[in-house]
Structures are given as structure tokens and as C-alpha cells.
Amino acid sequence: MRFRAISVVLAAVLLATGCQRGSDAKAEAPHGYVEGAEETAEQQSRLVLADAGTGAVQILDLITEKVSPAGKVGNVRELATDGRFAFLGTDTGAHVVDSGAWMVDHGDHVHYYRAKIRTAGDIQGKRPRHIHSDPAITAVSFQDGSVRLYDRTKLESATADEGRPLDSGTQPVPVVPYQEHLLVPGTGSRQDVVEVRDRQGAVKASLEQTCPQVRGEAVTRRGVVFGCSDGALLVTAKEGKFTGEKIPYGGPVADRDRPTDFRHRVGSTTLTAKSGDNAVWVLDVTKRSWKLVQTGPVVAANTAGEGAPLLALTANGVLKGYDVVTGKQTAATKALSGPGRKVGPQAVIEVDTSRAYVNDSVARKVYEIDYNDDLRLARTFPLDFAPSLMVETGR
């Protein structure tokens, strides 16, 4: 099983060191100041890459094009991120690397930061399955059904604490920190109920709208999305009150064709997920609608949303673009492919506001694609290791 997508909740959060006004402002730190970090005017995108064969971890700075070593992790199986930290999953836990690139979204403006790459510690447990963070808490759900909550501020100080347990049943469910609470699905006597808990784990409410057989989750600007057997459940909060809204598929969907792993651009409200072997789901959270695009067999999919094409990668390295509204193919690039070529089994498409990135562990390369220019190959990054696993940070 791969990590489910993880992300920091995109909310207006006041930093302890900034965003304060008052008569003593001159004595305070400058607005947005973060000790040990450099604030920049633009996004500081970095790719965290791991070689599943050797355990080597490298970080590619997409601005300077410099590749920096970030240690080794034996038997690494998965790689996930919350926008700053990379979590390298193994059978016994996760090694955490601070990529040194992140953003802070204050709602009406954004701060971008860069700092040194460093190790942030290790999380122990029986293979992490879901990891989600907000500015205060990182929630890790393990394969044996246990959940532990970690102090994210300690990760920022390069120290992973032991975490504290959260009672969540015996099945590995995604626990999502959201609006200073925890969303916990599939626990208690009713496995289709999503509970709202406080940070100490006490149940504060149970949503009326149910979510049977939770698979897949994502955090968007519109709220938290859980994949259910009968569609998606969108959870929102206003003035401390949490509500759930069901987004039905619009018809019966076989279990094998259900979305299980949502992918999207950070900040976007358009989600993608593979549907069985021959199609891709597109969920428009804003319009509360599903679209099934018949792509044929693909190994990865993603989209920047908001009018951008759906991107789908085939096993032989052909990247295709589709119009999300019509479902028709609009572009294709074979720059990644060749005679008898195959991309790695864990190839992904990472998308930001202007470019997409595809890891090719067989060719030992990462490709940068301009998805707004007929999938033009913008840059190729040759590497001296196999980038089996990849996530983008700084977003």
C-alpha cells in the first residue's frame, strides 16, 4: 500500500513570530519573520527524491538545479510530504527530513521560506499508512490501526517526539487535523460515521452525513474530502460548527473502480484519482461534481485544476493531456518514452502553478513539463541514482 496524499491545512494561521500589530511593533520581529529561515518573494520548490533500491535520499532545488544529499533510509517503501517535511516510510516507521522549503498561507497573502536541509527525526510504528498535518499537529495512522499525534513545532526544531496515542479503532483510517480539531472517520460502533474531536481526542460531534468504507482523502481550500463507497464527503467548518456534504457519483460504481488515492495541486479544489485500469476520476469540489475520463491504462494522474488539463501517464512513458470538460485528449508528449521503455512502478505526477514533474527511475531522470504549452518538455534533470519516489515541497 502507498501513502495516501497528505497536506497541511490551507488556512490563515498567525505565526507566533509575525502577523502582529500594536504600539510596540518596533520592538517585535518583522512581519513574517521565522528564525533560521530566509523569506523570499517567490515559491521555493524542491523535489525530495528517494532510491528504493539503495535508500539514498536526495533533494533537487528547482530554482538553483542543485541536488543535495539528505541521508539514507533502509527499506524505504513510501514517500509523502506535508509541504515542508518529507516522510520516508518503512516497515518500522518513517524517517522525517526537513526539505528546507515551505510556504505559510495567511489567506490574503502568502510567505515563502527557504532554510537548510536537515534531518527532523524518526517516527516509530508498524508502517505508516496516512499522514496529515496542520501547523500544530502531525497525525500518523499506522497499518495496525493505531494513530499517534506528533507536535509539529518540534519537527520544525529538528526533533521528532514520541507522539501521543489517539483511540481510533483497529482499522487504519485517515485522521485529518482541520480547523483546530481532528476529523476521525470509520470508528466506534458505526464504521460509516466521521467524528469531530478536539486536539486531546475527545469526541465533540458526529457528522450526520455518513461515509461508508472510507478510501482516499484530501485537504482543499473548500474543506476536507473523504472518498466513500457512495461518492465523496466534503467536510467544512464555520464558526466552530462542522458539517458534511455528500457529492454522489451520479450512478453505481463498482468497488474496483472507486477512487482510492486523490492527487491534486496544493491550493486547488480539483482532485484526480485512478478508476480501475482504464480511466481517471476528476472531482470538482467547487462544483460538487464528478467526471470520469476514459484515458485507457495509466500509472499516474494529476491536474492543476481551474481550466488546466488532466495529466495522465502511461506505463511506457507517454504523458497525455485531456480536456476535463469534454474528456477528449488534447496533447501528448513522447519525450519520456522510447522503444521498449517503461517508467518505474511508483512514478507520479507532481503539479504546481506552472509546471508538472515526472520521475523516471528507469532512465534516472526527472522531467519538467509545461502543461500550458501542449505538454512541452521544459527541462530534464539527469541524476546519478534512481528517483523511485518523489514529492514536491515548498508549496
XYZ file of C-alpha atoms in Angstrom:
395
model
C 0.000 0.000 0.000
C 1.186 3.512 -0.816
C 0.902 6.559 1.376
C -2.307 8.456 0.932
C -1.797 12.039 -0.119
C -1.025 14.367 2.733
C -1.087 18.123 3.105
C -1.049 20.964 5.598
C -4.479 22.507 6.072
C -4.586 25.657 3.955
C -5.847 28.187 6.458
C -4.971 31.655 7.630
C -2.654 30.926 10.549
C -0.937 33.584 12.629
C 2.697 32.741 13.313
C 3.885 33.292 16.853
C 6.710 35.446 15.498
C 4.765 37.527 12.989
C 1.490 38.962 11.737
C 1.005 41.025 14.883
C 0.336 44.733 15.127
C 0.489 47.039 18.114
C 2.076 50.079 19.661
C 5.229 48.090 20.417
C 5.582 46.862 16.797
C 9.079 48.327 16.510
C 10.291 46.017 19.252
C 8.745 42.945 17.650
C 10.184 40.762 14.936
C 9.403 41.860 11.357
C 6.153 40.640 9.835
C 6.536 37.025 8.681
C 9.894 36.552 10.395
C 10.874 32.919 11.018
C 14.075 32.302 12.941
C 16.682 30.454 10.903
C 14.843 30.859 7.600
C 15.128 33.256 4.679
C 11.897 34.776 3.404
C 11.713 35.019 -0.388
C 9.479 36.700 -2.932
C 8.681 33.531 -4.861
C 7.853 29.897 -4.228
C 10.885 27.779 -3.277
C 10.045 24.493 -4.991
C 12.143 21.435 -4.199
C 11.758 17.777 -5.136
C 12.529 15.184 -2.481
C 13.682 12.002 -4.234
C 14.405 8.556 -2.831
C 16.008 5.488 -4.402
C 14.063 2.473 -3.139
C 16.939 0.190 -4.081
C 19.784 1.903 -2.239
C 17.818 4.018 0.248
C 19.579 7.194 -0.914
C 17.596 10.399 -0.366
C 18.354 13.480 -2.474
C 16.724 16.903 -2.767
C 16.579 18.722 -6.099
C 16.246 22.508 -5.830
C 14.160 23.531 -8.837
C 15.426 27.116 -8.705
C 19.176 26.503 -8.469
C 19.031 22.987 -10.032
C 21.383 21.816 -7.270
C 21.000 18.249 -5.983
C 21.774 17.813 -2.278
C 22.160 14.532 -0.361
C 19.741 14.037 2.543
C 20.913 10.738 4.014
C 19.914 7.101 3.554
C 16.825 5.200 4.652
C 16.946 1.416 4.566
C 13.975 -0.426 3.062
C 12.150 2.776 2.151
C 8.722 1.937 0.701
C 6.769 5.182 0.521
C 7.361 8.909 0.418
C 4.898 11.619 1.443
C 5.000 15.304 2.348
C 3.015 17.980 4.145
C 4.536 20.740 2.035
C 7.740 21.055 4.056
C 8.633 17.743 5.680
C 9.219 14.542 3.752
C 8.167 11.306 5.444
C 10.047 8.251 4.187
C 8.022 5.228 5.191
C 9.439 1.843 6.143
C 8.068 -1.277 7.847
C 9.028 0.161 11.240
C 8.008 3.797 10.921
C 9.072 6.867 8.999
C 12.264 8.896 8.717
C 11.482 12.611 8.589
C 13.530 15.065 6.501
C 13.088 18.827 6.641
C 13.339 19.861 2.973
C 14.013 23.464 3.969
C 11.315 24.869 1.670
C 7.763 25.797 2.612
C 5.055 28.426 2.474
C 2.690 29.939 5.032
C -0.746 30.872 3.719
C -2.355 33.753 5.611
C -5.445 33.816 3.412
C -4.947 37.269 1.875
C -1.212 36.800 1.309
C 1.474 34.102 1.328
C 5.007 33.905 2.754
C 7.671 31.734 1.112
C 10.689 30.440 3.024
C 13.911 28.552 2.444
C 16.307 27.111 5.015
C 18.912 24.406 5.406
C 18.051 20.805 4.632
C 18.264 18.660 7.760
C 17.032 15.510 9.460
C 13.983 16.038 11.668
C 13.941 12.656 13.422
C 12.193 9.291 13.230
C 8.629 8.176 13.882
C 8.225 4.619 15.139
C 5.290 2.394 14.235
C 4.041 -0.520 12.160
C 4.246 1.000 8.685
C 2.562 4.428 8.305
C -0.483 4.433 6.045
C -1.809 8.004 6.334
C -0.008 11.189 7.410
C -1.655 14.615 7.675
C -0.517 17.863 9.259
C -1.742 21.278 10.216
C 0.518 23.980 11.690
C 0.368 22.372 15.160
C -0.130 18.615 14.795
C 1.014 15.768 12.558
C -1.351 12.784 12.696
C 0.074 9.418 11.637
C -2.177 6.374 11.088
C -0.335 3.042 11.074
C -1.195 -0.210 9.325
C -2.206 -1.917 12.573
C -4.910 0.716 13.129
C -3.043 2.737 15.759
C -2.786 6.527 15.455
C -0.290 8.855 17.090
C -0.253 12.650 17.211
C 3.063 14.493 16.947
C 3.980 18.063 17.844
C 4.815 19.705 14.511
C 6.671 22.572 16.160
C 9.186 20.014 17.451
C 9.701 18.761 13.894
C 10.472 22.361 12.979
C 13.162 22.231 15.669
C 14.523 19.003 14.122
C 13.229 16.819 16.956
C 10.502 14.232 16.496
C 8.761 13.466 19.780
C 7.303 10.085 20.728
C 3.807 11.272 19.959
C 0.675 10.516 21.923
C -1.859 7.826 21.048
C -5.322 8.524 19.696
C -8.056 5.928 20.125
C -9.300 5.234 16.591
C -10.239 1.549 16.453
C -8.402 -1.306 14.788
C -8.525 -0.286 11.124
C -6.052 2.167 9.542
C -8.200 5.263 8.955
C -7.010 8.709 7.842
C -7.062 11.158 10.766
C -7.002 14.721 9.449
C -6.227 17.785 11.601
C -8.595 20.532 10.454
C -9.727 23.845 11.937
C -8.031 23.124 15.291
C -9.861 19.781 15.523
C -9.352 16.218 14.323
C -11.558 14.508 11.753
C -11.684 10.771 12.505
C -13.702 8.546 10.132
C -14.763 4.928 10.483
C -14.551 4.436 14.267
C -16.899 3.456 17.053
C -19.985 1.305 16.663
C -20.817 2.799 13.249
C -18.000 2.458 10.742
C -19.586 4.987 8.338
C -19.554 7.943 10.761
C -16.969 10.760 10.755
C -16.247 12.077 14.236
C -15.066 15.581 15.093
C -12.673 15.528 18.036
C -10.666 18.106 19.905
C -6.881 18.001 19.946
C -6.939 15.818 23.071
C -9.045 13.207 21.259
C -12.396 13.842 22.933
C -15.410 13.434 20.626
C -17.211 16.751 20.137
C -19.631 15.813 17.379
C -20.503 13.188 14.774
C -21.417 14.303 11.267
C -24.936 13.489 10.092
C -23.758 12.678 6.570
C -22.092 9.270 6.535
C -19.092 7.944 4.618
C -19.171 4.158 4.170
C -15.867 2.368 3.511
C -13.516 5.355 3.592
C -10.783 5.227 0.951
C -8.755 8.255 -0.030
C -8.754 11.742 1.438
C -7.544 15.244 0.564
C -7.425 18.700 2.139
C -8.555 21.578 -0.071
C -9.412 25.247 0.393
C -13.069 24.238 0.385
C -12.693 21.646 3.120
C -11.613 18.050 3.703
C -12.677 15.382 1.205
C -13.115 11.705 2.107
C -13.726 9.068 -0.559
C -16.754 6.881 0.236
C -18.411 3.908 -1.443
C -21.312 6.165 -2.492
C -19.310 9.234 -3.539
C -17.277 11.827 -1.653
C -17.938 13.507 1.685
C -16.911 17.160 1.909
C -16.377 18.352 5.486
C -16.383 22.082 6.201
C -16.378 24.239 9.320
C -17.842 27.639 10.053
C -17.667 29.349 13.434
C -16.728 26.083 15.083
C -19.607 24.082 13.579
C -18.673 21.171 11.316
C -20.934 19.942 8.536
C -20.711 17.227 5.909
C -21.992 17.357 2.354
C -22.171 14.292 0.123
C -21.052 14.518 -3.514
C -22.548 11.381 -5.112
C -21.038 9.646 -8.121
C -24.280 10.006 -10.036
C -24.635 6.267 -10.603
C -23.434 2.874 -9.387
C -19.647 2.424 -9.202
C -18.028 -0.995 -8.846
C -15.655 -1.426 -5.921
C -12.683 -1.941 -8.268
C -13.429 1.393 -9.984
C -13.625 3.516 -6.835
C -11.080 6.301 -6.336
C -8.649 5.383 -3.566
C -5.784 7.900 -3.775
C -6.563 11.540 -4.549
C -3.938 13.733 -6.224
C -4.144 17.492 -6.762
C -2.219 20.745 -6.820
C -1.883 22.366 -3.418
C -4.472 25.146 -3.265
C -6.627 23.604 -5.981
C -10.147 22.265 -5.485
C -9.939 19.794 -8.386
C -8.952 16.260 -7.380
C -7.913 13.302 -9.525
C -7.794 9.575 -8.844
C -7.369 6.481 -10.984
C -10.512 4.460 -11.702
C -9.610 0.818 -12.107
C -7.259 0.168 -15.016
C -8.664 2.335 -17.796
C -9.974 5.684 -16.564
C -9.415 8.631 -14.232
C -11.868 10.325 -11.900
C -11.914 14.122 -11.690
C -13.719 15.589 -8.684
C -14.533 19.308 -8.868
C -15.110 20.217 -5.227
C -16.310 23.728 -6.075
C -18.978 22.493 -8.497
C -19.705 19.393 -6.386
C -19.380 17.161 -9.455
C -17.577 14.030 -10.672
C -16.237 13.421 -14.183
C -14.960 10.052 -15.428
C -12.361 10.467 -18.193
C -11.695 7.395 -20.329
C -7.899 7.619 -20.574
C -7.029 3.974 -21.076
C -4.434 2.346 -18.781
C -2.403 4.884 -16.771
C 0.071 4.668 -13.890
C -0.362 8.232 -12.599
C -2.668 11.230 -12.975
C -2.940 14.794 -11.708
C -4.156 18.252 -12.658
C -3.524 21.860 -11.718
C -7.291 22.465 -11.809
C -9.076 25.671 -12.809
C -9.050 25.102 -16.577
C -5.756 23.191 -16.709
C -5.636 19.817 -18.488
C -5.907 16.468 -16.799
C -2.447 14.846 -16.988
C -2.187 11.072 -17.339
C 0.998 8.990 -17.599
C 1.094 5.623 -19.357
C 3.335 2.725 -18.362
C 5.560 3.266 -21.405
C 6.206 6.897 -20.543
C 3.702 8.789 -22.696
C 2.248 11.821 -20.910
C -1.202 12.777 -22.187
C -3.373 15.816 -21.626
C -7.184 15.763 -21.545
C -9.839 18.442 -21.540
C -11.596 17.912 -18.222
C -14.941 19.187 -19.510
C -15.169 17.153 -22.721
C -12.926 14.251 -21.710
C -11.115 14.473 -25.064
C -7.345 14.108 -25.426
C -5.739 17.445 -26.289
C -1.992 16.753 -26.227
C 0.656 14.076 -25.756
C 4.405 14.016 -25.352
C 6.642 11.033 -26.044
C 9.724 12.804 -24.744
C 9.655 10.499 -21.746
C 9.284 7.308 -23.765
C 11.292 5.174 -26.202
C 11.405 1.702 -27.742
C 10.596 -0.819 -25.034
C 10.673 1.907 -22.366
C 8.837 1.561 -19.061
C 8.516 4.096 -16.258
C 9.026 2.960 -12.668
C 6.135 1.348 -10.788
C 5.857 4.325 -8.411
C 6.045 7.097 -10.989
C 3.991 10.152 -10.009
C 2.997 13.491 -11.477
C 3.631 16.433 -9.156
C 1.910 19.661 -10.211
C 2.387 23.265 -9.162
C 1.074 26.558 -10.540
C 3.023 26.438 -13.822
C 4.854 23.114 -14.221
C 4.435 19.383 -13.756
C 7.189 16.931 -12.747
C 7.506 13.242 -13.570
C 10.069 10.904 -12.009
C 11.645 8.259 -14.263
C 13.554 5.772 -12.126
C 14.490 3.586 -15.121
C 16.207 6.419 -17.012
C 17.409 8.085 -13.763
C 15.814 11.400 -14.696
C 13.157 13.866 -13.643
C 11.196 15.714 -16.332
C 9.709 19.181 -16.050
C 6.630 19.686 -18.219
C 4.943 22.943 -19.220
C 1.352 21.746 -19.150
C 0.109 25.102 -20.501
C 2.176 24.699 -23.703
C 0.986 21.389 -25.192
C 2.977 19.419 -22.605
C 6.278 20.876 -23.772
C 9.361 19.305 -22.151
C 10.823 22.348 -20.375
C 13.780 20.796 -18.521
C 15.334 17.398 -17.940
C 17.266 16.667 -14.752
C 19.700 13.727 -15.159
C 20.578 12.040 -11.844
C 23.173 9.539 -10.625
C 20.556 7.491 -8.737
C 17.102 6.082 -9.475
C 14.350 8.506 -8.313
C 11.900 5.736 -7.427
C 9.874 8.001 -5.113
C 9.187 11.729 -5.406
C 7.281 14.541 -3.689
C 7.393 18.314 -4.170
C 7.830 20.702 -1.231
C 7.776 24.474 -0.884
C 4.078 24.693 -1.707
